[in-house]
mmCIF file of C-alpha atoms and ligand atoms in Angstrom:
data_model
loop_
_atom_site.group_PDB
_atom_site.id
_atom_site.type_symbol
_atom_site.label_atom_id
_atom_site.label_comp_id
_atom_site.label_asym_id
_atom_site.label_seq_id
_atom_site.Cartn_x
_atom_site.Cartn_y
_atom_site.Cartn_z
ATOM 1 C CA MET A 1 9.437 10.039 15.093
ATOM 2 C CA SER A 2 7.049 7.801 17.093
ATOM 3 C CA LEU A 3 4.372 5.415 15.808
ATOM 4 C CA GLY A 4 1.696 7.652 17.295
ATOM 5 C CA SER A 5 2.967 10.838 15.611
ATOM 6 C CA ILE A 6 3.261 9.113 12.220
ATOM 7 C CA ALA A 7 -0.291 7.829 12.622
ATOM 8 C CA ARG A 8 -1.544 11.327 13.547
ATOM 9 C CA LYS A 9 0.202 12.943 10.554
ATOM 10 C CA LEU A 10 -1.078 10.286 8.127
ATOM 11 C CA SER A 11 -4.656 10.555 9.505
ATOM 12 C CA ARG A 12 -4.665 14.262 8.698
ATOM 13 C CA LEU A 13 -3.794 13.816 5.030
ATOM 14 C CA GLU A 14 -6.339 14.739 2.319
ATOM 15 C CA ARG A 15 -8.345 11.671 1.237
ATOM 16 C CA PHE A 16 -9.953 10.601 -2.095
ATOM 17 C CA SER A 17 -12.671 13.127 -2.794
ATOM 18 C CA ASN A 18 -14.581 10.798 -5.185
ATOM 19 C CA PRO A 19 -13.277 7.244 -4.754
ATOM 20 C CA LYS A 20 -13.469 5.107 -7.911
ATOM 21 C CA LEU A 21 -15.087 1.718 -7.505
ATOM 22 C CA GLU A 22 -13.455 0.198 -10.520
ATOM 23 C CA LEU A 23 -9.969 1.048 -9.151
ATOM 24 C CA GLU A 24 -10.858 -0.137 -5.658
ATOM 25 C CA GLN A 25 -9.863 3.153 -4.091
ATOM 26 C CA TYR A 26 -10.040 2.337 -0.395
ATOM 27 C CA PRO A 27 -7.681 4.506 1.653
ATOM 28 C CA THR A 28 -5.602 2.802 4.297
ATOM 29 C CA PRO A 29 -6.518 4.327 7.682
ATOM 30 C CA GLY A 30 -3.646 6.362 9.230
ATOM 31 C CA GLU A 31 -3.199 3.854 12.098
ATOM 32 C CA LEU A 32 -2.802 0.813 9.893
ATOM 33 C CA ALA A 33 -0.564 2.755 7.418
ATOM 34 C CA ALA A 34 1.577 3.817 10.369
ATOM 35 C CA GLU A 35 1.749 0.232 11.671
ATOM 36 C CA LEU A 36 2.950 -0.981 8.297
ATOM 37 C CA ILE A 37 5.619 1.720 8.113
ATOM 38 C CA TRP A 38 6.667 1.246 11.736
ATOM 39 C CA THR A 39 6.993 -2.526 11.394
ATOM 40 C CA ALA A 40 8.988 -2.115 8.188
ATOM 41 C CA THR A 41 11.191 0.482 9.867
ATOM 42 C CA LEU A 42 11.955 -1.849 12.810
ATOM 43 C CA ASN A 43 12.953 -4.543 10.291
ATOM 44 C CA GLY A 44 15.458 -2.086 8.731
ATOM 45 C CA ASP A 45 13.462 -1.791 5.495
ATOM 46 C CA ILE A 46 12.706 1.966 5.465
ATOM 47 C CA GLU A 47 15.364 4.227 6.871
ATOM 48 C CA GLY A 48 17.899 5.189 4.223
ATOM 49 C CA LYS A 49 16.178 2.866 1.746
ATOM 50 C CA ARG A 50 14.820 3.339 -1.764
ATOM 51 C CA VAL A 51 11.111 2.653 -1.468
ATOM 52 C CA ILE A 52 8.299 2.253 -4.048
ATOM 53 C CA ASP A 53 4.584 2.770 -3.260
ATOM 54 C CA LEU A 54 2.490 0.791 -5.769
ATOM 55 C CA GLY A 55 -1.092 2.068 -6.252
ATOM 56 C CA ALA A 56 -0.162 5.001 -4.073
ATOM 57 C CA GLY A 57 -3.601 6.680 -4.156
ATOM 58 C CA THR A 58 -3.423 9.842 -2.062
ATOM 59 C CA GLY A 59 0.043 8.832 -0.880
ATOM 60 C CA VAL A 60 -0.463 7.743 2.744
ATOM 61 C CA LEU A 61 2.036 4.834 2.721
ATOM 62 C CA GLY A 62 4.777 6.576 0.801
ATOM 63 C CA ILE A 63 4.436 9.707 2.912
ATOM 64 C CA GLY A 64 4.735 7.436 5.968
ATOM 65 C CA ALA A 65 8.013 6.134 4.510
ATOM 66 C CA LEU A 66 9.266 9.729 3.932
ATOM 67 C CA LEU A 67 8.418 10.577 7.591
ATOM 68 C CA ALA A 68 10.293 7.483 8.736
ATOM 69 C CA GLY A 69 13.456 8.422 6.813
ATOM 70 C CA ALA A 70 13.361 6.635 3.491
ATOM 71 C CA SER A 71 16.105 8.083 1.253
ATOM 72 C CA HIS A 72 13.754 8.163 -1.754
ATOM 73 C CA VAL A 73 10.119 7.230 -2.475
ATOM 74 C CA THR A 74 8.638 6.526 -5.905
ATOM 75 C CA PHE A 75 4.834 6.831 -5.964
ATOM 76 C CA ILE A 76 3.040 4.903 -8.739
ATOM 77 C CA GLU A 77 -0.646 5.618 -9.309
ATOM 78 C CA ILE A 78 -2.768 5.208 -12.384
ATOM 79 C CA ASP A 79 -5.479 7.763 -11.536
ATOM 80 C CA ALA A 80 -4.713 11.406 -12.243
ATOM 81 C CA ASP A 81 -7.349 12.639 -9.764
ATOM 82 C CA ALA A 82 -5.645 10.712 -6.942
ATOM 83 C CA VAL A 83 -2.252 11.974 -8.088
ATOM 84 C CA ALA A 84 -3.506 15.583 -7.767
ATOM 85 C CA ILE A 85 -4.405 14.953 -4.150
ATOM 86 C CA LEU A 86 -1.090 13.083 -3.591
ATOM 87 C CA GLY A 87 0.738 16.123 -4.947
ATOM 88 C CA ARG A 88 -0.864 18.336 -2.290
ATOM 89 C CA ASN A 89 -0.218 15.796 0.476
ATOM 90 C CA VAL A 90 3.487 15.473 -0.297
ATOM 91 C CA GLU A 91 4.079 19.263 -0.471
ATOM 92 C CA GLY A 92 6.718 20.284 2.047
ATOM 93 C CA PHE A 93 8.967 17.258 1.541
ATOM 94 C CA ASP A 94 12.239 17.882 -0.300
ATOM 95 C CA THR A 95 11.438 17.232 -3.963
ATOM 96 C CA ASP A 96 14.757 15.336 -4.344
ATOM 97 C CA ARG A 97 13.390 12.641 -2.021
ATOM 98 C CA TYR A 98 10.420 11.584 -4.086
ATOM 99 C CA THR A 99 9.078 10.951 -7.621
ATOM 100 C CA VAL A 100 5.435 10.663 -8.636
ATOM 101 C CA VAL A 101 4.615 8.644 -11.761
ATOM 102 C CA THR A 102 1.058 8.488 -13.161
ATOM 103 C CA THR A 103 1.054 5.032 -14.709
ATOM 104 C CA ASN A 104 -0.079 1.456 -14.437
ATOM 105 C CA VAL A 105 1.775 -0.587 -11.833
ATOM 106 C CA SER A 106 2.818 -3.041 -14.575
ATOM 107 C CA GLU A 107 4.883 -0.149 -16.115
ATOM 108 C CA ALA A 108 6.796 0.583 -12.887
ATOM 109 C CA ALA A 109 10.498 0.108 -13.620
ATOM 110 C CA GLY A 110 13.758 0.217 -11.674
ATOM 111 C CA THR A 111 15.041 -1.557 -8.595
ATOM 112 C CA TYR A 112 14.053 -0.740 -4.997
ATOM 113 C CA ASP A 113 14.915 -1.976 -1.569
ATOM 114 C CA THR A 114 11.307 -2.033 -0.399
ATOM 115 C CA CYS A 115 7.863 -1.973 -1.886
ATOM 116 C CA ILE A 116 4.864 -0.820 0.232
ATOM 117 C CA MET A 117 1.292 -1.164 -0.943
ATOM 118 C CA ASN A 118 -2.382 -1.682 -0.219
ATOM 119 C CA PRO A 119 -3.390 -3.162 -3.562
ATOM 120 C CA PRO A 120 -6.885 -3.689 -4.959
ATOM 121 C CA PHE A 121 -8.157 -6.922 -3.411
ATOM 122 C CA GLY A 122 -9.469 -8.109 -6.779
ATOM 123 C CA ALA A 123 -13.171 -7.344 -6.228
ATOM 124 C CA GLN A 124 -13.233 -5.489 -9.548
ATOM 125 C CA ALA A 125 -10.219 -6.615 -11.565
ATOM 126 C CA LYS A 126 -9.811 -10.309 -10.728
ATOM 127 C CA HIS A 127 -6.478 -11.235 -9.125
ATOM 128 C CA ALA A 128 -5.417 -7.602 -9.040
ATOM 129 C CA ASP A 129 -3.588 -8.294 -5.702
ATOM 130 C CA ARG A 130 -1.743 -11.171 -7.385
ATOM 131 C CA SER A 131 -0.491 -8.987 -10.292
ATOM 132 C CA PHE A 132 0.557 -6.226 -7.877
ATOM 133 C CA LEU A 133 2.548 -8.751 -5.773
ATOM 134 C CA MET A 134 4.120 -10.372 -8.847
ATOM 135 C CA HIS A 135 5.289 -7.001 -10.073
ATOM 136 C CA ALA A 136 6.445 -5.843 -6.652
ATOM 137 C CA THR A 137 8.649 -8.886 -6.187
ATOM 138 C CA ARG A 138 10.260 -8.234 -9.555
ATOM 139 C CA ILE A 139 11.382 -4.718 -8.703
ATOM 140 C CA ALA A 140 11.861 -4.848 -4.901
ATOM 141 C CA ARG A 141 13.638 -7.286 -2.620
ATOM 142 C CA THR A 142 11.119 -6.874 0.244
ATOM 143 C CA THR A 143 7.426 -6.057 0.032
ATOM 144 C CA TYR A 144 4.936 -5.020 2.706
ATOM 145 C CA SER A 145 1.344 -5.361 1.676
ATOM 146 C CA ILE A 146 -2.186 -5.482 2.925
ATOM 147 C CA HIS A 147 -4.616 -8.194 1.787
ATOM 148 C CA ASN A 148 -8.036 -9.595 2.445
ATOM 149 C CA ALA A 149 -7.583 -12.147 5.308
ATOM 150 C CA ASN A 150 -9.477 -14.673 3.189
ATOM 151 C CA SER A 151 -6.540 -14.665 0.782
ATOM 152 C CA ARG A 152 -4.239 -16.293 3.303
ATOM 153 C CA THR A 153 -4.243 -19.735 1.704
ATOM 154 C CA PHE A 154 -3.932 -18.325 -1.819
ATOM 155 C CA LEU A 155 -1.001 -16.154 -0.690
ATOM 156 C CA ALA A 156 0.787 -19.067 0.999
ATOM 157 C CA LYS A 157 0.470 -21.135 -2.186
ATOM 158 C CA LEU A 158 1.654 -18.287 -4.381
ATOM 159 C CA ALA A 159 4.699 -17.744 -2.129
ATOM 160 C CA ALA A 160 5.536 -21.433 -2.200
ATOM 161 C CA ASP A 161 5.197 -21.555 -5.968
ATOM 162 C CA GLU A 162 7.331 -18.429 -6.480
ATOM 163 C CA GLY A 163 9.907 -19.308 -3.823
ATOM 164 C CA TRP A 164 9.212 -16.247 -1.630
ATOM 165 C CA ARG A 165 9.496 -16.020 2.105
ATOM 166 C CA LEU A 166 6.057 -14.951 3.325
ATOM 167 C CA GLN A 167 5.305 -13.695 6.834
ATOM 168 C CA VAL A 168 1.875 -12.721 8.142
ATOM 169 C CA LEU A 169 2.733 -9.835 10.474
ATOM 170 C CA ALA A 170 -0.693 -8.877 11.823
ATOM 171 C CA GLU A 171 -4.411 -9.310 11.284
ATOM 172 C CA ARG A 172 -6.632 -6.249 11.720
ATOM 173 C CA ARG A 173 -10.264 -5.271 11.276
ATOM 174 C CA LEU A 174 -10.660 -2.459 8.802
ATOM 175 C CA PRO A 175 -13.705 -0.328 8.907
ATOM 176 C CA LEU A 176 -14.624 0.286 5.323
ATOM 177 C CA LYS A 177 -16.673 3.462 5.132
ATOM 178 C CA SER A 178 -19.502 3.319 2.752
ATOM 179 C CA ALA A 179 -17.868 5.332 0.006
ATOM 180 C CA TYR A 180 -19.884 3.657 -2.675
ATOM 181 C CA ALA A 181 -23.614 3.708 -3.274
ATOM 182 C CA HIS A 182 -23.879 -0.084 -3.680
ATOM 183 C CA HIS A 183 -22.892 -0.598 -0.006
ATOM 184 C CA LYS A 184 -26.108 -0.920 1.921
ATOM 185 C CA LYS A 185 -24.742 -0.622 5.437
ATOM 186 C CA PRO A 186 -23.054 2.668 6.354
ATOM 187 C CA VAL A 187 -19.864 0.890 7.589
ATOM 188 C CA ARG A 188 -18.573 -2.569 6.782
ATOM 189 C CA ASP A 189 -15.816 -4.334 8.644
ATOM 190 C CA GLN A 190 -13.269 -6.392 6.810
ATOM 191 C CA SER A 191 -10.470 -8.554 8.171
ATOM 192 C CA VAL A 192 -7.181 -7.767 6.565
ATOM 193 C CA ILE A 193 -3.660 -9.149 6.951
ATOM 194 C CA LEU A 194 -0.417 -7.261 6.859
ATOM 195 C CA ILE A 195 2.269 -9.340 5.133
ATOM 196 C CA ARG A 196 5.946 -9.176 4.411
ATOM 197 C CA VAL A 197 7.304 -10.939 1.346
ATOM 198 C CA GLU A 198 11.001 -11.411 0.728
ATOM 199 C CA THR A 199 12.542 -12.724 -2.448
ATOM 200 C CA TYR A 200 15.836 -14.533 -2.396
HETATM 201 N N1 SAH B 301 -2.073 3.215 -1.299
HETATM 202 C C1 SAH B 301 -3.248 4.005 -1.038
HETATM 203 C C2 SAH B 301 -4.452 3.646 -1.943
HETATM 204 C C3 SAH B 301 -4.913 2.193 -1.813
HETATM 205 S S1 SAH B 301 -6.314 1.893 -2.870
HETATM 206 C C4 SAH B 301 -3.598 3.881 0.383
HETATM 207 O O1 SAH B 301 -2.991 2.994 1.054
HETATM 208 O O2 SAH B 301 -4.426 4.590 0.927
HETATM 209 C C5 SAH B 301 -5.573 1.191 -4.301
HETATM 210 C C6 SAH B 301 -4.984 2.205 -5.264
HETATM 211 O O3 SAH B 301 -4.432 1.522 -6.402
HETATM 212 C C7 SAH B 301 -6.014 3.205 -5.827
HETATM 213 O O4 SAH B 301 -5.568 4.529 -5.640
HETATM 214 C C8 SAH B 301 -6.113 2.869 -7.296
HETATM 215 O O5 SAH B 301 -6.380 3.959 -8.130
HETATM 216 C C9 SAH B 301 -4.751 2.300 -7.580
HETATM 217 N N2 SAH B 301 -4.705 1.334 -8.712
HETATM 218 C C10 SAH B 301 -5.563 0.334 -9.018
HETATM 219 N N3 SAH B 301 -5.211 -0.357 -10.085
HETATM 220 C C11 SAH B 301 -3.978 0.231 -10.468
HETATM 221 C C12 SAH B 301 -3.054 -0.093 -11.510
HETATM 222 N N4 SAH B 301 -3.259 -1.104 -12.355
HETATM 223 N N5 SAH B 301 -1.923 0.681 -11.574
HETATM 224 C C13 SAH B 301 -1.702 1.671 -10.690
HETATM 225 N N6 SAH B 301 -2.567 2.015 -9.700
HETATM 226 C C14 SAH B 301 -3.668 1.280 -9.597
#
């Protein structure tokens, strides 16, 4: 399957109907989700691999991994409303290939080849991105994640402290649609980085 066809499929998925500010429910646009999956696939981290999607939301990243040939995807999401949408989005895939768990990321157990995620950036729960990354590196050897570009220095220091290999794979502008009433402008742009973290 090509990058373009993964992006098209992911763009057509059902989105959050009522995104929750306190959980930082920003969906990853189909193109960026497909870029993450495509890059991970080229690195040999998706096909035939056991993948976990932390803070899966409506499932766009994990479904990308299923499309790209992951052997199994575990979706972890705390919000039952998002999980209901995820359940509809993942219909049609062989149920042996995925598991959906409604829980806090900190409760996600097991071992995985690859973690994929677009965690809360920490605007609501401070350092949420840090706790997602800390947990991801405990359960998966390699992690692909999306962060606020302003976190670059913080991430480099965290990786050095923890002994991770950190690569910044791409920097992209993300149009954040005004899903929340407190946003004054209809569309905000945010610079984000796509990173790969490998533990030793
Ligand atoms: N992965 C999806 C959603 C990203 S938004 C996508 O790429 O489109 C971040 C998601 O993390 C939201 O769905 C939010 O509900 C979930 N989340 C936030 N804190 C969480 C926690 N502590 N445990 C599990 N999920 C959490």
